[in-house]
mmCIF file with all atom_site columns, C-alpha atoms in Angstrom:
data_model
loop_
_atom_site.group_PDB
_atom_site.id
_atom_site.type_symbol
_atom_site.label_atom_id
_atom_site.label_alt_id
_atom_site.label_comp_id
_atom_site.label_asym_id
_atom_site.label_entity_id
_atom_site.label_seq_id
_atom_site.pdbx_PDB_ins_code
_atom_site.Cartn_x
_atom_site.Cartn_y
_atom_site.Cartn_z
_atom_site.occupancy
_atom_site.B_iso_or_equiv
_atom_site.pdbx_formal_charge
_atom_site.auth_seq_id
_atom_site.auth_comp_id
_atom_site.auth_asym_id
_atom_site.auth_atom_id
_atom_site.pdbx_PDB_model_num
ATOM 1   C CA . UNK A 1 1   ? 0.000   0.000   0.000  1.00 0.00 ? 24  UNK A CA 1
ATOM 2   C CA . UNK A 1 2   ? 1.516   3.277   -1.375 1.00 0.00 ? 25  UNK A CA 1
ATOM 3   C CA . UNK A 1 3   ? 1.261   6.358   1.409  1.00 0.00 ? 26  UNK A CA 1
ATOM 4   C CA . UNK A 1 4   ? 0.683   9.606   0.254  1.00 0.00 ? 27  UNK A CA 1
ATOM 5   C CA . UNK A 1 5   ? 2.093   12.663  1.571  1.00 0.00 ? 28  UNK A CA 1
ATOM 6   C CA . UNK A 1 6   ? -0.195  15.886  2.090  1.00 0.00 ? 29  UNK A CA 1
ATOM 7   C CA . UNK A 1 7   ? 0.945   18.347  -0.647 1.00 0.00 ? 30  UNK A CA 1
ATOM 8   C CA . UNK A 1 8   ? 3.029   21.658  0.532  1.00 0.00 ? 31  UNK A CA 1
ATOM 9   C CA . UNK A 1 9   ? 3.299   23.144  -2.717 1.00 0.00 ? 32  UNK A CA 1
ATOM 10  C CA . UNK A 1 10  ? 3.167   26.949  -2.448 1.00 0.00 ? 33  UNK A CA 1
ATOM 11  C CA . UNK A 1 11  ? 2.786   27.238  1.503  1.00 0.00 ? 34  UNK A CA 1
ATOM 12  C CA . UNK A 1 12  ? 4.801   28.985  3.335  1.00 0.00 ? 35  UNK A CA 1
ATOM 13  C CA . UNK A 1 13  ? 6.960   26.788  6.581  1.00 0.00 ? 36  UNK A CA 1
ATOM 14  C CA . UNK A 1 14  ? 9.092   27.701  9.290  1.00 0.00 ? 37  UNK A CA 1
ATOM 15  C CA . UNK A 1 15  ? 10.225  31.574  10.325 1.00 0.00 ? 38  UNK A CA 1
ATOM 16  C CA . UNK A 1 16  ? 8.763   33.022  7.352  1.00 0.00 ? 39  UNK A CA 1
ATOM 17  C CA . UNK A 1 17  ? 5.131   31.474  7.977  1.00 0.00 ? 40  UNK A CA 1
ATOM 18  C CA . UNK A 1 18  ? 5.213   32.691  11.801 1.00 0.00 ? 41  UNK A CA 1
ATOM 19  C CA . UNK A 1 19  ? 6.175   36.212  10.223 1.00 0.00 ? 42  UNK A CA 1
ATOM 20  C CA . UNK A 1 20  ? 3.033   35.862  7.876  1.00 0.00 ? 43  UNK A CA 1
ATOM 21  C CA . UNK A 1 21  ? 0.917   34.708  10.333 1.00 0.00 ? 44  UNK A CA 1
ATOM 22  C CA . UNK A 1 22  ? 1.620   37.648  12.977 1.00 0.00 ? 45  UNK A CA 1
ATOM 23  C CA . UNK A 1 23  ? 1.406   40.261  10.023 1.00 0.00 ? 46  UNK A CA 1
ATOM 24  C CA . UNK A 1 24  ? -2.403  39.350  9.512  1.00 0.00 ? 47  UNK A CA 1
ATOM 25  C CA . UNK A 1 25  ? -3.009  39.050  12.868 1.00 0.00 ? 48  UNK A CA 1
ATOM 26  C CA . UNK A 1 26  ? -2.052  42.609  13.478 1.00 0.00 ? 49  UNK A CA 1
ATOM 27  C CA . UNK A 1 27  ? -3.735  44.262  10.765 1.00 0.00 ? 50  UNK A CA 1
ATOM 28  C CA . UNK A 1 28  ? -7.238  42.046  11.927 1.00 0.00 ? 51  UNK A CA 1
ATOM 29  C CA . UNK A 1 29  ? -6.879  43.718  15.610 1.00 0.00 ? 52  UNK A CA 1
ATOM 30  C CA . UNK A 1 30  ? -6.584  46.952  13.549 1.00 0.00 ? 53  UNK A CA 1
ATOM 31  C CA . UNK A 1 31  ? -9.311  46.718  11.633 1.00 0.00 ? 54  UNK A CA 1
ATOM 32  C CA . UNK A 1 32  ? -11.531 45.347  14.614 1.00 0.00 ? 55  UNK A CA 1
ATOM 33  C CA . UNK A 1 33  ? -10.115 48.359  17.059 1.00 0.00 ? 56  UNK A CA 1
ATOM 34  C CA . UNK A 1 34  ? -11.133 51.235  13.963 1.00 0.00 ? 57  UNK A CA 1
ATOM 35  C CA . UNK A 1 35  ? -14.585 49.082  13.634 1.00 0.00 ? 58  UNK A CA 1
ATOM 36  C CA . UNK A 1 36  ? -15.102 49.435  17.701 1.00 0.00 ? 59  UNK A CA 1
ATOM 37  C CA . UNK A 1 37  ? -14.355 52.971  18.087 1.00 0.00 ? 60  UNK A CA 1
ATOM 38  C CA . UNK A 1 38  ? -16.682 55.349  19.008 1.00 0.00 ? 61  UNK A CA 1
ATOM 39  C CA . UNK A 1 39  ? -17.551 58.209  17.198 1.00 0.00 ? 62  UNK A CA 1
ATOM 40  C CA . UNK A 1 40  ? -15.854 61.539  17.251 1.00 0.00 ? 63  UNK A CA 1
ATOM 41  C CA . UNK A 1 41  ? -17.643 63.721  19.699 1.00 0.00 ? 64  UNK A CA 1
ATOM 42  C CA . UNK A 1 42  ? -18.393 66.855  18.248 1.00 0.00 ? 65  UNK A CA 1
ATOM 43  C CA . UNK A 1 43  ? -18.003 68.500  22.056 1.00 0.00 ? 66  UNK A CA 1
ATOM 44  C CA . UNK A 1 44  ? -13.999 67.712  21.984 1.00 0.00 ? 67  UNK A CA 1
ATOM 45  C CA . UNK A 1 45  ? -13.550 67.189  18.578 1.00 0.00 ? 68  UNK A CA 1
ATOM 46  C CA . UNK A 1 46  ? -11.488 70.396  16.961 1.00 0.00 ? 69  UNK A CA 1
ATOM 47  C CA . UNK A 1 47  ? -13.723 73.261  16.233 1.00 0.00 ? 70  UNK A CA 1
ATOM 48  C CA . UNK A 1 48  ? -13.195 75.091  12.799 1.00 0.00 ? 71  UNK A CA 1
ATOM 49  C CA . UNK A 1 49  ? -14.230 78.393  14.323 1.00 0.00 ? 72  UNK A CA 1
ATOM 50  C CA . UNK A 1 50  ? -11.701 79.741  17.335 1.00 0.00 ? 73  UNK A CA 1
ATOM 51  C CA . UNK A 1 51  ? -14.378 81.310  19.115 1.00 0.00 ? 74  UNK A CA 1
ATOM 52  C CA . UNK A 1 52  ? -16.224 78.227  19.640 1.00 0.00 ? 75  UNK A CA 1
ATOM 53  C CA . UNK A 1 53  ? -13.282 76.120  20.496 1.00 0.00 ? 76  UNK A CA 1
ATOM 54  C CA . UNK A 1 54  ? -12.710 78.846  23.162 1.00 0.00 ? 77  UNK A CA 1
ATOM 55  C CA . UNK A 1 55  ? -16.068 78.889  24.619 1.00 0.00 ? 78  UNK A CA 1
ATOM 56  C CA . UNK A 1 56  ? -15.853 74.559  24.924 1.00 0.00 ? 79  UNK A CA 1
ATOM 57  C CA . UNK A 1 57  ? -12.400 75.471  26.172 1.00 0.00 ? 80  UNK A CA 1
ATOM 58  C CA . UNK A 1 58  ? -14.034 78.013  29.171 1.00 0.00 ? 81  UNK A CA 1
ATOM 59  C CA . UNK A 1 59  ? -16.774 75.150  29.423 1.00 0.00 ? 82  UNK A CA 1
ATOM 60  C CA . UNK A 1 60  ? -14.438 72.088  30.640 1.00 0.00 ? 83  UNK A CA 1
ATOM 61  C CA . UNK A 1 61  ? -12.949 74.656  33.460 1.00 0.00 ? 84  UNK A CA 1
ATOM 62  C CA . UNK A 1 62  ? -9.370  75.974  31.171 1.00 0.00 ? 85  UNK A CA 1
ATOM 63  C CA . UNK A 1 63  ? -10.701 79.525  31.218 1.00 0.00 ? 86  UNK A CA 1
ATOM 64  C CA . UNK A 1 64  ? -8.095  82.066  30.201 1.00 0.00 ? 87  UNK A CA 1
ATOM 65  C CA . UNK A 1 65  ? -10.118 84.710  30.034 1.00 0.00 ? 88  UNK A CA 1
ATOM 66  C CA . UNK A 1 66  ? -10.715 87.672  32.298 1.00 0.00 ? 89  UNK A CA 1
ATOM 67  C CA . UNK A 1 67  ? -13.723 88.874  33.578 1.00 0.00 ? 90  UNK A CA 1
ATOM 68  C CA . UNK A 1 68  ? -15.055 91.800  34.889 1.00 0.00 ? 91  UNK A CA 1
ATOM 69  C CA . UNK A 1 69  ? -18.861 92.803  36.650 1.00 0.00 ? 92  UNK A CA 1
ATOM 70  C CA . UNK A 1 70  ? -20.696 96.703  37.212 1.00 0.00 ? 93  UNK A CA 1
ATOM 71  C CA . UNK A 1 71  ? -24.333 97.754  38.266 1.00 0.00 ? 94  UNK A CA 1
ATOM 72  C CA . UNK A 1 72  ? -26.043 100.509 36.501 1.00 0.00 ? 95  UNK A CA 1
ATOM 73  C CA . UNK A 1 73  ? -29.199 101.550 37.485 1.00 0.00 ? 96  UNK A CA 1
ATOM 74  C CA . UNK A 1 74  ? -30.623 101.595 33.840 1.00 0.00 ? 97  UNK A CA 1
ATOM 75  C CA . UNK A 1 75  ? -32.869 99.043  33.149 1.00 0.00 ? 98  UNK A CA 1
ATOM 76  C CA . UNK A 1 76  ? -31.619 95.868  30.966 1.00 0.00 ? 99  UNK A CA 1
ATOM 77  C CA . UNK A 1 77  ? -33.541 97.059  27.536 1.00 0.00 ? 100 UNK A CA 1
ATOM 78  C CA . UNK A 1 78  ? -31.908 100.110 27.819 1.00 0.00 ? 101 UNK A CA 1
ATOM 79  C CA . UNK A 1 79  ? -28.588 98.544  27.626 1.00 0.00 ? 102 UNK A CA 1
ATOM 80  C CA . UNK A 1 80  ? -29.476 96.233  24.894 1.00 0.00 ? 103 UNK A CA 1
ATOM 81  C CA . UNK A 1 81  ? -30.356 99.343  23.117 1.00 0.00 ? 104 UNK A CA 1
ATOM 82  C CA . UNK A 1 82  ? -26.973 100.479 22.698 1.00 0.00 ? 105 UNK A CA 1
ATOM 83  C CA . UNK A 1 83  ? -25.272 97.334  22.573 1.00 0.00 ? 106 UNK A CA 1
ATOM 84  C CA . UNK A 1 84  ? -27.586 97.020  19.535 1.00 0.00 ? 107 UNK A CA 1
ATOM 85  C CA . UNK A 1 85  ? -26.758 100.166 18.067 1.00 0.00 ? 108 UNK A CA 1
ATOM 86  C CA . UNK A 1 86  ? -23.113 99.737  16.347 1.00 0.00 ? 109 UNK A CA 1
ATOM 87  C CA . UNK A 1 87  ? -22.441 103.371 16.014 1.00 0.00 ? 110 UNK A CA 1
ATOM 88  C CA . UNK A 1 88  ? -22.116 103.819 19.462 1.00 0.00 ? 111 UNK A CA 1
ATOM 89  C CA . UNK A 1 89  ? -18.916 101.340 20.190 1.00 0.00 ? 112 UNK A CA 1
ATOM 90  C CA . UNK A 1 90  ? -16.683 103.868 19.479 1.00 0.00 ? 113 UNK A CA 1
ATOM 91  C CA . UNK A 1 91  ? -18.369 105.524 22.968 1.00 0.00 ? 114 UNK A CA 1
ATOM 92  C CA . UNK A 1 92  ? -17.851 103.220 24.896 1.00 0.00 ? 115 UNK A CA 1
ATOM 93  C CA . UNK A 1 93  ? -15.379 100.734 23.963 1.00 0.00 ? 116 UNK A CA 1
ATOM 94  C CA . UNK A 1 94  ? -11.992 101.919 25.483 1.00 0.00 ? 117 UNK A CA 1
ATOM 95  C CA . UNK A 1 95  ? -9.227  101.653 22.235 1.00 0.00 ? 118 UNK A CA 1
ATOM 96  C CA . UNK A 1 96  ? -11.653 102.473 19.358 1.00 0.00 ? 119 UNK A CA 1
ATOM 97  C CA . UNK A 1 97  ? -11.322 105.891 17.710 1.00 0.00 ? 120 UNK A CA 1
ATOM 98  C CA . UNK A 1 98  ? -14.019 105.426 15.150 1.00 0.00 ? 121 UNK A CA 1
ATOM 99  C CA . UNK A 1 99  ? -16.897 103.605 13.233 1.00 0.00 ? 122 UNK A CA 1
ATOM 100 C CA . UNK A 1 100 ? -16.593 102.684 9.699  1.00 0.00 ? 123 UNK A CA 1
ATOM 101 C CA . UNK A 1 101 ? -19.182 100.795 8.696  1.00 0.00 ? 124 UNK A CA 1
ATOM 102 C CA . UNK A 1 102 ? -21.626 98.548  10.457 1.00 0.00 ? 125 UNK A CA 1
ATOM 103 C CA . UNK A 1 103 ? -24.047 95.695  9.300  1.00 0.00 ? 126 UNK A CA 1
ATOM 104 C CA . UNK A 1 104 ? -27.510 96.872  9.280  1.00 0.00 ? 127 UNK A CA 1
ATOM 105 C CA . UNK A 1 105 ? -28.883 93.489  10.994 1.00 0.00 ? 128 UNK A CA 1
ATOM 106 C CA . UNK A 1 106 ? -25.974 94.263  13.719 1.00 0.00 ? 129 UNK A CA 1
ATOM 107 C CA . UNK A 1 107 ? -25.586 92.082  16.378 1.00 0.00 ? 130 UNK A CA 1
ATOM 108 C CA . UNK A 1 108 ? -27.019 88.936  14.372 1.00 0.00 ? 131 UNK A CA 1
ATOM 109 C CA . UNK A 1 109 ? -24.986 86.106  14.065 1.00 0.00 ? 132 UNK A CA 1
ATOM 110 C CA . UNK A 1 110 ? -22.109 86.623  11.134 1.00 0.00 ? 133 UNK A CA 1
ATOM 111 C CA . UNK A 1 111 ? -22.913 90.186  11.134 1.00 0.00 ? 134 UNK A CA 1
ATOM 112 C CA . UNK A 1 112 ? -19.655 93.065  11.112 1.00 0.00 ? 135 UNK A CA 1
ATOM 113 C CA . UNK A 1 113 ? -18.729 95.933  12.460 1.00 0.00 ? 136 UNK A CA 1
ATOM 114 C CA . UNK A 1 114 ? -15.925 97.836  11.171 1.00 0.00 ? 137 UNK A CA 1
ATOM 115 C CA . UNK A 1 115 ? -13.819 100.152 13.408 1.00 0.00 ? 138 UNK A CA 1
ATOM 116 C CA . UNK A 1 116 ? -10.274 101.980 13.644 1.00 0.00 ? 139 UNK A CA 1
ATOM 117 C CA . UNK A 1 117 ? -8.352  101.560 16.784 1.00 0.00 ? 140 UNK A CA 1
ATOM 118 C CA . UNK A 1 118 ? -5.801  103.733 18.531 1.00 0.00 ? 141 UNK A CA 1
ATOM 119 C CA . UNK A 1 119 ? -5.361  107.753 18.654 1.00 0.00 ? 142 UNK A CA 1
ATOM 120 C CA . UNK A 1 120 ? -5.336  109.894 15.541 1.00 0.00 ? 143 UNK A CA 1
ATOM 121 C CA . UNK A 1 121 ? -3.578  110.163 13.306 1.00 0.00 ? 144 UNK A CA 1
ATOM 122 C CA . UNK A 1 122 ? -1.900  106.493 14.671 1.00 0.00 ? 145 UNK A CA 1
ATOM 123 C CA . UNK A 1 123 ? -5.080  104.619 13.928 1.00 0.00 ? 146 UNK A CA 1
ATOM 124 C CA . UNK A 1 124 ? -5.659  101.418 12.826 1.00 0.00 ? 147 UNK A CA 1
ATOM 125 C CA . UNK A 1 125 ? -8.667  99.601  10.775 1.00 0.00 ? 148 UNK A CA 1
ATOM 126 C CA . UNK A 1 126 ? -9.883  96.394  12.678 1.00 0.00 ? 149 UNK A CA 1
ATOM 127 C CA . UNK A 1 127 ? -13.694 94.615  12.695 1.00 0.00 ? 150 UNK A CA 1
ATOM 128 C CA . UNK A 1 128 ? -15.757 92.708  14.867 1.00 0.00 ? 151 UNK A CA 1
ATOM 129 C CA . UNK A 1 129 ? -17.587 90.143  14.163 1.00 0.00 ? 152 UNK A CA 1
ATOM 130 C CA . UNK A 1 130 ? -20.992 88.892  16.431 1.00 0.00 ? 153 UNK A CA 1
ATOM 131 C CA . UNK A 1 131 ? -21.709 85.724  17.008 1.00 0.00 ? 154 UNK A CA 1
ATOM 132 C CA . UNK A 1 132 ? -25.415 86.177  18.105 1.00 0.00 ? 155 UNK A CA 1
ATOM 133 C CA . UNK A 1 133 ? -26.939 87.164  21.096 1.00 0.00 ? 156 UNK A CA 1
ATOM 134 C CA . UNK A 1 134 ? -27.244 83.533  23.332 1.00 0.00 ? 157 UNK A CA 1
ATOM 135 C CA . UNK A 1 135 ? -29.526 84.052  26.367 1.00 0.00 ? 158 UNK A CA 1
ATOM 136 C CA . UNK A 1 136 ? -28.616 87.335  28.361 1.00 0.00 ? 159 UNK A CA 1
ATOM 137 C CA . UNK A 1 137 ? -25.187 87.223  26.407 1.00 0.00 ? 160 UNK A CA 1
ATOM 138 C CA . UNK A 1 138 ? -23.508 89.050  23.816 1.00 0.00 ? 161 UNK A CA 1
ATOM 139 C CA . UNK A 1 139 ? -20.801 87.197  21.827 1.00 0.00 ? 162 UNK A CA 1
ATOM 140 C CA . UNK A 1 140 ? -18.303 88.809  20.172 1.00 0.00 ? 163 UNK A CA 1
ATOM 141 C CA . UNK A 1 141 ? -14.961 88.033  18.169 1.00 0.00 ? 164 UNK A CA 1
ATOM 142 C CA . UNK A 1 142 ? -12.539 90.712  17.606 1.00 0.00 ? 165 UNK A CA 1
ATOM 143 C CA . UNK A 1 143 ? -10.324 90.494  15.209 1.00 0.00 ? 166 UNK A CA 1
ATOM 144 C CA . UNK A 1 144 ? -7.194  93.221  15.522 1.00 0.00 ? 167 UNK A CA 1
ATOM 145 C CA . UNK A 1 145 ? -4.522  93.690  12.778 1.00 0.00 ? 168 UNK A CA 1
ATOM 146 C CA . UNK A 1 146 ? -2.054  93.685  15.654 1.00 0.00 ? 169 UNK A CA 1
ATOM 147 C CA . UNK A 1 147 ? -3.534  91.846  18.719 1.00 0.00 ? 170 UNK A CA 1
ATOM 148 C CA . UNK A 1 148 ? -4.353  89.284  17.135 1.00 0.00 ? 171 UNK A CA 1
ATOM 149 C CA . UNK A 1 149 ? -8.386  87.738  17.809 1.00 0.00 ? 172 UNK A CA 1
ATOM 150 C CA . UNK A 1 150 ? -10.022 87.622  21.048 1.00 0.00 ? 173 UNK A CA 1
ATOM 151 C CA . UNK A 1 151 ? -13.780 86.477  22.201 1.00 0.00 ? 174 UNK A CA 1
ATOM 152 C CA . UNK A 1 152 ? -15.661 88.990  23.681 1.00 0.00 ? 175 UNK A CA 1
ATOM 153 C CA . UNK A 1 153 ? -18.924 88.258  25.965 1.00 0.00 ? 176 UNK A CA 1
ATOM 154 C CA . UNK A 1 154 ? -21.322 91.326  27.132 1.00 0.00 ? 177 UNK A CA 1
ATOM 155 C CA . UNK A 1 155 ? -24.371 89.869  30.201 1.00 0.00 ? 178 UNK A CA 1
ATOM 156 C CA . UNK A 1 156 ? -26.949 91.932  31.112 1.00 0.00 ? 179 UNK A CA 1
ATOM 157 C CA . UNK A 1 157 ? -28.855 90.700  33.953 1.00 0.00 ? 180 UNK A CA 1
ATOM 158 C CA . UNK A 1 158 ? -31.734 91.762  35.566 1.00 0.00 ? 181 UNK A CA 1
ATOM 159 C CA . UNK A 1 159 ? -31.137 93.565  38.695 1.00 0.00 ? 182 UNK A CA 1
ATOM 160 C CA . UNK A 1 160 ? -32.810 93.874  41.898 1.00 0.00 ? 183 UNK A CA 1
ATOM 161 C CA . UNK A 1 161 ? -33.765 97.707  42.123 1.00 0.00 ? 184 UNK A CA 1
ATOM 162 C CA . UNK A 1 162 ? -34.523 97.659  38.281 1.00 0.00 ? 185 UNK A CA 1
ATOM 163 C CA . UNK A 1 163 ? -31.415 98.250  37.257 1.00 0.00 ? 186 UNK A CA 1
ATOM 164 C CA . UNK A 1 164 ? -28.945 95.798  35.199 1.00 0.00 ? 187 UNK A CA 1
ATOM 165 C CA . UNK A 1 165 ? -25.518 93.841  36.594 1.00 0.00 ? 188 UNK A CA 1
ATOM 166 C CA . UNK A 1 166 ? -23.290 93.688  33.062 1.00 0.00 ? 189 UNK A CA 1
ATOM 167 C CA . UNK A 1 167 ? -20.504 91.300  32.998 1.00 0.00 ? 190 UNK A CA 1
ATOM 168 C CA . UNK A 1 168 ? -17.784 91.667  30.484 1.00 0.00 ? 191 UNK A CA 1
ATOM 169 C CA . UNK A 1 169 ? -15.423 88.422  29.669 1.00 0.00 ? 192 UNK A CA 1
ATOM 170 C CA . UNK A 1 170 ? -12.656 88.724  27.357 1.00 0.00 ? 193 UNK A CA 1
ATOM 171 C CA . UNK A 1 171 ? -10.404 86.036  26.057 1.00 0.00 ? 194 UNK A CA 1
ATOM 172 C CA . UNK A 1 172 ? -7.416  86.381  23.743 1.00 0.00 ? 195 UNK A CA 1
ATOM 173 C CA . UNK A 1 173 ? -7.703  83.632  20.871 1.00 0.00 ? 196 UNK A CA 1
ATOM 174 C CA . UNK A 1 174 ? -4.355  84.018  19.077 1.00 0.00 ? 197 UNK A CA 1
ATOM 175 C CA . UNK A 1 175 ? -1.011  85.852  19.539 1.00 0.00 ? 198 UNK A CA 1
ATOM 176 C CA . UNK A 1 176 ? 0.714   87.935  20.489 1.00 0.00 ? 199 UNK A CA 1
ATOM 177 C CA . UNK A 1 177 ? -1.846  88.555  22.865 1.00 0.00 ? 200 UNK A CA 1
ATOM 178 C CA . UNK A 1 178 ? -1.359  84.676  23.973 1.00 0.00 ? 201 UNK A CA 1
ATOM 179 C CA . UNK A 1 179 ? 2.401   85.043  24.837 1.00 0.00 ? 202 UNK A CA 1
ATOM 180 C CA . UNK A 1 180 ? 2.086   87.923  27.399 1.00 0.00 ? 203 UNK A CA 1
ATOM 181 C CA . UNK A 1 181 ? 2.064   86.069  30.818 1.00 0.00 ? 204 UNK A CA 1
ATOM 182 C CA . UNK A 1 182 ? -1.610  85.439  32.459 1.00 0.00 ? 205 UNK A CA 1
ATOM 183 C CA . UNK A 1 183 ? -1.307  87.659  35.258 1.00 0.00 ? 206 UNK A CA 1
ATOM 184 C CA . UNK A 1 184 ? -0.229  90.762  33.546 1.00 0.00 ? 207 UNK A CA 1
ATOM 185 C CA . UNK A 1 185 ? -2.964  89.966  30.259 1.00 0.00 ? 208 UNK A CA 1
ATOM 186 C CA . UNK A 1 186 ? -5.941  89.330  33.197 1.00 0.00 ? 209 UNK A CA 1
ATOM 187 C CA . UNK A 1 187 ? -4.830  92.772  34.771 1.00 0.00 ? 210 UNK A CA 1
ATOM 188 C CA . UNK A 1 188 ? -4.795  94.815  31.801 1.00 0.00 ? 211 UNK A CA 1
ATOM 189 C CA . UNK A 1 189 ? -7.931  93.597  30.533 1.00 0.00 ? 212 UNK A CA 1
ATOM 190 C CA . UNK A 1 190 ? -9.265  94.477  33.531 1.00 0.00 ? 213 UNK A CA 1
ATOM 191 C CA . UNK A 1 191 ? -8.598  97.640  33.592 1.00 0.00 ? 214 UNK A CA 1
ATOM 192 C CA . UNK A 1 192 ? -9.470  98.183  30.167 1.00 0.00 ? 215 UNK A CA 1
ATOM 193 C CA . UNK A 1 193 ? -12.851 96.440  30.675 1.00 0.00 ? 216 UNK A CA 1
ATOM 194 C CA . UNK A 1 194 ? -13.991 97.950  33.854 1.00 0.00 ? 217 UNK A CA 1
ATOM 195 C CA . UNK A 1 195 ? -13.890 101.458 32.126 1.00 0.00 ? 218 UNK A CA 1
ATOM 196 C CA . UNK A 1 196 ? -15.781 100.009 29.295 1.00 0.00 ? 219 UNK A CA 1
ATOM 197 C CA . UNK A 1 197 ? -18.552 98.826  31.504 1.00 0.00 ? 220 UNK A CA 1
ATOM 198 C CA . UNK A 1 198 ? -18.206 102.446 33.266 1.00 0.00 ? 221 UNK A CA 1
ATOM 199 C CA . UNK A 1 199 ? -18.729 103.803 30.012 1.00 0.00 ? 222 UNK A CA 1
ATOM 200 C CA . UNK A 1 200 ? -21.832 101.464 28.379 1.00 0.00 ? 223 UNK A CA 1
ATOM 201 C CA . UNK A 1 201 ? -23.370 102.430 32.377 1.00 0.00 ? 224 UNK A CA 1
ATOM 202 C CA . UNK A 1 202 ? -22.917 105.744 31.808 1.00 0.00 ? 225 UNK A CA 1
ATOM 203 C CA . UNK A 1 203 ? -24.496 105.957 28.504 1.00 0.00 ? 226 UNK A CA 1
ATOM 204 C CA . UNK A 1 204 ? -27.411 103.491 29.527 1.00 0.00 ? 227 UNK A CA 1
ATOM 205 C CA . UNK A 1 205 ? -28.176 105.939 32.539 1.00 0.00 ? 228 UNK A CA 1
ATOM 206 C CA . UNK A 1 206 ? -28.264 109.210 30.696 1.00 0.00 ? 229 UNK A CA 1
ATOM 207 C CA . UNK A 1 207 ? -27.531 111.289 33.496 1.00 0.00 ? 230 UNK A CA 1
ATOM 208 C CA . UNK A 1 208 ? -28.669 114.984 33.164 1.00 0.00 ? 231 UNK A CA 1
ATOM 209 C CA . UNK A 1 209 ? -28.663 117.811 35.241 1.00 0.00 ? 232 UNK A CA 1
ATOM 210 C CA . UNK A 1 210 ? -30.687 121.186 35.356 1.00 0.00 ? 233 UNK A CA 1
ATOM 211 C CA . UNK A 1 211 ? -28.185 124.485 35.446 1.00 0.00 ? 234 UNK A CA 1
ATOM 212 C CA . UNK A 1 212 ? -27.885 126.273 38.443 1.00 0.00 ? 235 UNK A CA 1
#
């Protein structure tokens, strides 16, 4: 009776199987690991627009942006009304010289306003674009030839005695604001801020006086 041998023509034997064998084995984990994952979630994922990614950023508690808080006794419409009006930034924002132009559906979302910044006849042309009003909150984005971007966020609240509590939050988005150290960027935005809330108070209020 004749054996006969089980054929070995064209497979592989010995080092160069095992090599085979671990190859396929690696790119079937692969495969099964990218087949598992989960989905990308939107919330971490990278943001095409800055001022979003910021706002997530500010969200998950890696807030680098500085905030400051005043009461004015005018009442919260009457702020909105010139926080609505974009010819009256250069009043009250502290840096702006002038208004250039200004969308006429200013502060919707994607609308512009054009300014100058800095003190004749050293001015400079810059814009701001809104991002929409979101609750009690006016979102900004800056955008400086020089400074670079920064989010802006304007809350009027409701106060007790009729009056309005405005918060002001700014946060730098891209240098060379980002390379001056945190403590010295928080203080001088700050400062700059406060006045600007004294400012927007001041026109809400409309102080006026009879002469003596």
């Amino acid at each position: 009776m004749s054996i006969t041998e089980p054929s070995t023509a064209g497979a592989a034997t010995g080092p160069a199987a095992q090599s085979d064998a671990d190859a396929n084995a690696a790119a079937s984990a692969r495969r099964a690991a990218k087949a598992t994952a989960p989905a990308a979630n939107p919330d971490t994922a990278p943001a095409d627009d800055d001022a979003i990614r910021a706002a997530r950023r500010r969200a998950l508690g890696g807030s680098l942006s500085a905030q400051v808080e005043r009461h004015t006794t005018a009442p919260p419409e009457r702020v909105w009304a010139i926080l609505s009006d974009a010819w009256t930034y250069a009043m009250w924002v502290v840096g702006s010289t002038r208004i250039r132009a200004a969308a006429a559906q200013w502060p919707a979302v994607n609308s512009t306003l054009e300014h100058s910044v800095g003190i004749w006849p050293a001015v400079v042309d810059d814009c701001t674009i809104s991002h929409g009003i979101h609750g009690h909150t006016l979102r900004l984005e800056a955008r400086g030839q020089f400074l670079g971007r920064a989010l802006v966020e304007i809350t009027v609240l409701p106060g007790d005695d009729g009056g309005s509590r405005l918060l002001m939050t700014e946060e730098p988005l891209t240098r060379p604001a980002r390379l001056v150290p945190g403590p010295l960027r928080h203080s001088m935005l700050k400062l700059r801020n406060a006045e600007c809330l004294n400012r927007l108070a001041l026109l809400a209020e409309r102080r006026t006086f009879d002469p003596a």
